[in-house]
Amino acid sequence: MVEIHKLCFSFEDQMIFRDFNFSLASRQWTALLGASGIGKSTLLRLIAGLEKDYQGKIMLAENTRLAWLAQQDSLFPWLSVLDNVQLQAHLQGKTNPKTQRKAEDLLQAVNMLAHKHKPCYQLSGGQRQRVALARTLMLDADLILMDEPFSALDAVTRLQLQQLARQLLKDKTVLLITHDPQEALRLADRILVLKNHPAQLSDPIVPASTAPRFSQDPQLWQLEQRLFRELLGDNP
């Protein structure tokens, strides 16, 4: 789905990536961990085409449709839940019974159909992220870039949304940025750690069981310790 070859990118005279190579397999969840400022969100921006001043090659599969799910849900607070899910069609003046039915089906999937006529400023943080997830699904994208979409939620809501996202996006290609090794182990098919300056990738960690996973699995505890060692490096 994505191939990056010999990427070089600097920000404010700091070299973030130098001769950086990365590939993203289709129809898998890949989690990327790393310390703050290491370049995780920058990598998403480069893949999304939001950063242009780089050297090297960033190649996406032909006709790839892309969606972004971030920590900030970016909902329009004065629009209804239903209009936010149909946002692309709403802004283009192209909402119709077909787009409304699809939006309602997705709101049913994220357990928000009963709130479809509410303005989004009346929703809780967890409810807003459910709507944001439905809006992402409405785009029918091939590649979903997730930038810590669950990190601001309380523990129970976070777990619910993790499971829901994994279920509804199981056939999509997902790149998930997270600071949380447990979240990566719960959701991802492949896990990588971004570290050092300029940034380099660790060897991949590939859990044996099928996601979503839960912490009672003893193998996950061992993999979590390995991830912490990768993240801590020389600073245990």
Coordinates of C-alpha atoms in Angstrom, one line a residue:
M1 CA 0.0 0.0 0.0
V2 CA 2.9 2.4 0.9
E3 CA 6.5 2.3 -0.1
I4 CA 9.1 4.8 1.2
H5 CA 12.6 4.7 -0.2
K6 CA 15.6 6.8 1.0
L7 CA 13.5 9.5 2.5
C8 CA 15.3 12.6 3.7
F9 CA 13.4 15.3 5.6
S10 CA 14.5 18.1 7.9
F11 CA 12.5 20.5 10.1
E12 CA 14.0 23.7 11.5
D13 CA 17.5 22.5 10.6
Q14 CA 17.0 19.2 12.4
M15 CA 17.3 16.0 10.3
I16 CA 14.2 13.9 11.1
F17 CA 14.7 11.2 8.4
R18 CA 17.9 10.3 6.5
D19 CA 17.8 7.5 3.9
F20 CA 14.7 6.2 5.7
N21 CA 12.9 3.1 4.2
F22 CA 9.5 2.0 5.2
S23 CA 6.8 -0.2 3.7
L24 CA 3.2 -0.7 4.7
A25 CA 1.4 -3.9 3.8
S26 CA -2.2 -3.7 2.6
R27 CA -5.1 -4.9 4.7
Q28 CA -3.1 -5.0 7.9
W29 CA -2.9 -2.8 11.0
T30 CA 0.6 -1.5 11.6
A31 CA 1.3 0.3 14.9
L32 CA 4.2 2.8 15.2
L33 CA 5.5 3.7 18.6
G34 CA 8.2 6.2 19.6
A35 CA 9.1 9.0 21.9
S36 CA 7.5 12.5 21.5
G37 CA 9.2 14.5 18.8
I38 CA 10.8 11.5 17.1
G39 CA 8.9 12.0 13.9
K40 CA 5.8 9.7 14.1
S41 CA 3.2 12.4 13.1
T42 CA 5.6 13.8 10.6
L43 CA 5.7 10.4 8.9
L44 CA 1.9 10.5 8.7
R45 CA 1.9 13.9 7.2
L46 CA 4.5 12.9 4.6
I47 CA 2.4 9.8 3.6
A48 CA -0.7 12.0 3.4
G49 CA 1.1 14.5 1.1
L50 CA 0.9 17.3 3.6
E51 CA 4.7 17.8 3.6
K52 CA 6.3 18.5 0.3
D53 CA 9.9 19.5 1.0
Y54 CA 11.6 16.1 1.1
Q55 CA 14.0 14.0 -0.9
G56 CA 13.5 10.4 -1.8
K57 CA 10.4 8.5 -2.9
I58 CA 7.0 8.1 -1.2
M59 CA 4.8 5.8 -3.3
L60 CA 1.2 4.8 -2.6
A61 CA -0.7 2.2 -4.5
E62 CA -2.6 3.5 -7.5
N63 CA -5.9 5.3 -6.7
T64 CA -5.4 5.0 -3.0
R65 CA -8.2 6.8 -1.0
L66 CA -6.9 8.1 2.3
A67 CA -8.6 9.1 5.6
W68 CA -7.2 10.5 8.8
L69 CA -8.4 9.8 12.3
A70 CA -6.7 12.0 14.9
Q71 CA -6.9 12.7 18.6
Q72 CA -8.7 15.9 17.8
D73 CA -11.9 14.8 16.2
S74 CA -12.3 18.0 14.0
L75 CA -16.1 17.7 14.0
F76 CA -18.1 20.8 13.2
P77 CA -19.8 21.5 16.6
W78 CA -22.8 23.4 15.2
L79 CA -23.6 20.6 12.6
S80 CA -25.7 17.6 13.6
V81 CA -24.1 14.2 14.1
L82 CA -25.7 13.1 10.8
D83 CA -24.3 16.0 8.8
N84 CA -20.9 15.5 10.3
V85 CA -20.8 11.9 9.2
Q86 CA -21.9 13.1 5.7
L87 CA -19.5 16.0 5.9
Q88 CA -18.0 15.6 2.4
A89 CA -21.4 15.4 0.7
H90 CA -22.8 18.1 3.0
L91 CA -20.0 20.6 2.1
Q92 CA -20.5 19.9 -1.6
G93 CA -24.3 20.2 -1.3
K94 CA -24.7 16.5 -2.4
T95 CA -26.4 14.9 0.5
N96 CA -29.3 12.7 -0.6
P97 CA -31.3 9.7 0.7
K98 CA -28.5 7.3 -0.3
T99 CA -25.8 9.2 1.7
Q100 CA -28.2 9.6 4.6
R101 CA -29.0 5.8 4.7
K102 CA -25.2 5.0 4.6
A103 CA -24.5 7.5 7.4
E104 CA -27.3 6.1 9.5
D105 CA -26.0 2.6 9.0
L106 CA -22.6 3.7 10.2
L107 CA -24.0 5.5 13.2
Q108 CA -25.9 2.4 14.1
A109 CA -22.6 0.5 13.9
V110 CA -20.9 2.9 16.3
N111 CA -24.0 3.0 18.6
M112 CA -24.7 6.7 17.9
L113 CA -27.9 6.5 15.7
A114 CA -30.1 7.7 18.6
H115 CA -28.1 10.9 18.7
K116 CA -28.1 11.6 14.9
H117 CA -29.9 15.0 15.2
K118 CA -27.9 16.4 18.1
P119 CA -25.4 19.1 17.4
C120 CA -21.9 17.8 18.1
Y121 CA -21.2 20.3 20.8
Q122 CA -23.6 18.4 23.0
L123 CA -21.6 15.1 22.8
S124 CA -19.1 13.7 25.2
G125 CA -15.5 13.0 24.1
G126 CA -16.1 9.3 23.6
Q127 CA -19.3 10.0 21.6
R128 CA -17.4 12.5 19.4
Q129 CA -14.8 9.9 18.6
R130 CA -17.5 7.5 17.7
V131 CA -18.9 10.0 15.3
A132 CA -15.4 10.7 13.9
L133 CA -15.0 7.0 13.4
A134 CA -18.3 6.8 11.5
R135 CA -17.2 9.8 9.3
T136 CA -13.9 8.0 8.5
L137 CA -15.8 4.9 7.5
M138 CA -18.2 7.1 5.4
L139 CA -15.2 8.0 3.2
D140 CA -14.7 4.4 2.3
A141 CA -10.9 4.9 2.2
D142 CA -8.3 2.2 1.5
L143 CA -5.7 3.7 3.8
I144 CA -6.5 5.0 7.3
L145 CA -3.9 7.1 9.1
M146 CA -4.6 7.2 12.9
D147 CA -2.7 9.7 15.0
E148 CA -3.4 8.7 18.7
P149 CA -7.2 8.8 18.2
F150 CA -8.0 7.2 21.6
S151 CA -5.4 8.8 23.8
A152 CA -7.6 11.5 25.3
L153 CA -10.4 9.1 26.4
D154 CA -10.9 7.5 29.8
A155 CA -9.8 3.8 30.1
V156 CA -13.2 2.2 29.6
T157 CA -14.2 4.3 26.6
R158 CA -10.7 3.9 25.1
L159 CA -11.0 0.1 25.3
Q160 CA -14.5 0.2 23.7
L161 CA -13.4 2.4 20.9
Q162 CA -10.3 0.3 20.2
Q163 CA -12.4 -2.8 19.9
L164 CA -14.9 -1.1 17.7
A165 CA -12.4 0.5 15.4
R166 CA -10.6 -2.8 15.0
Q167 CA -13.9 -4.6 14.1
L168 CA -15.1 -2.0 11.7
L169 CA -11.7 -1.4 10.0
K170 CA -10.6 -5.0 9.9
D171 CA -10.3 -5.2 6.1
K172 CA -8.6 -1.8 5.8
T173 CA -4.9 -0.8 5.7
V174 CA -4.3 1.1 9.0
L175 CA -1.2 2.9 10.2
L176 CA -1.7 3.7 13.9
I177 CA 0.5 6.1 15.8
T178 CA 0.5 5.5 19.6
H179 CA 2.5 6.0 22.7
D180 CA 0.9 3.0 24.4
P181 CA 2.6 -0.4 24.0
Q182 CA -0.6 -2.1 25.3
E183 CA -2.7 -0.4 22.6
A184 CA -0.3 -1.5 19.9
L185 CA -0.3 -5.1 21.1
R186 CA -4.1 -5.1 21.4
L187 CA -4.7 -3.8 17.9
A188 CA -1.8 -4.3 15.5
D189 CA -0.8 -7.1 13.2
R190 CA 2.7 -5.6 13.1
I191 CA 4.4 -3.2 15.5
L192 CA 7.4 -1.0 14.9
V193 CA 9.3 1.4 17.1
L194 CA 10.7 4.7 15.7
K195 CA 13.9 5.7 17.5
N196 CA 17.2 7.6 17.3
H197 CA 18.1 10.8 15.5
P198 CA 17.7 10.7 12.5
A199 CA 14.9 8.3 13.0
Q200 CA 15.3 4.5 12.4
L201 CA 12.9 1.7 12.7
S202 CA 13.2 -1.3 15.0
D203 CA 12.8 -4.8 13.8
P204 CA 9.1 -5.6 13.5
I205 CA 7.2 -7.3 16.3
V206 CA 4.4 -9.6 15.0
P207 CA 2.1 -11.1 17.7
A208 CA 1.1 -14.6 16.9
S209 CA -2.6 -14.3 17.9
T210 CA -5.4 -12.4 16.1
A211 CA -6.3 -8.9 17.2
P212 CA -8.0 -7.5 19.2
R213 CA -5.9 -9.1 22.0
F214 CA -6.1 -8.9 25.8
S215 CA -3.5 -8.8 28.5
Q216 CA -4.2 -12.2 30.0
D217 CA -2.2 -13.7 27.2
P218 CA 1.3 -14.4 28.7
Q219 CA 3.0 -13.8 25.3
L220 CA 1.7 -10.3 25.3
W221 CA 3.5 -9.5 28.6
Q222 CA 6.8 -10.7 27.1
L223 CA 6.2 -8.6 24.0
E224 CA 5.3 -5.6 26.1
Q225 CA 8.6 -5.8 27.9
R226 CA 10.4 -6.0 24.6
L227 CA 8.6 -2.9 23.4
F228 CA 9.5 -1.0 26.6
R229 CA 13.1 -2.0 26.1
E230 CA 13.0 -0.6 22.5
L231 CA 11.4 2.6 23.7
L232 CA 13.7 3.2 26.7
G233 CA 16.9 2.3 24.8
D234 CA 19.8 3.5 26.9
N235 CA 17.6 5.2 29.5
P236 CA 16.1 2.3 31.5

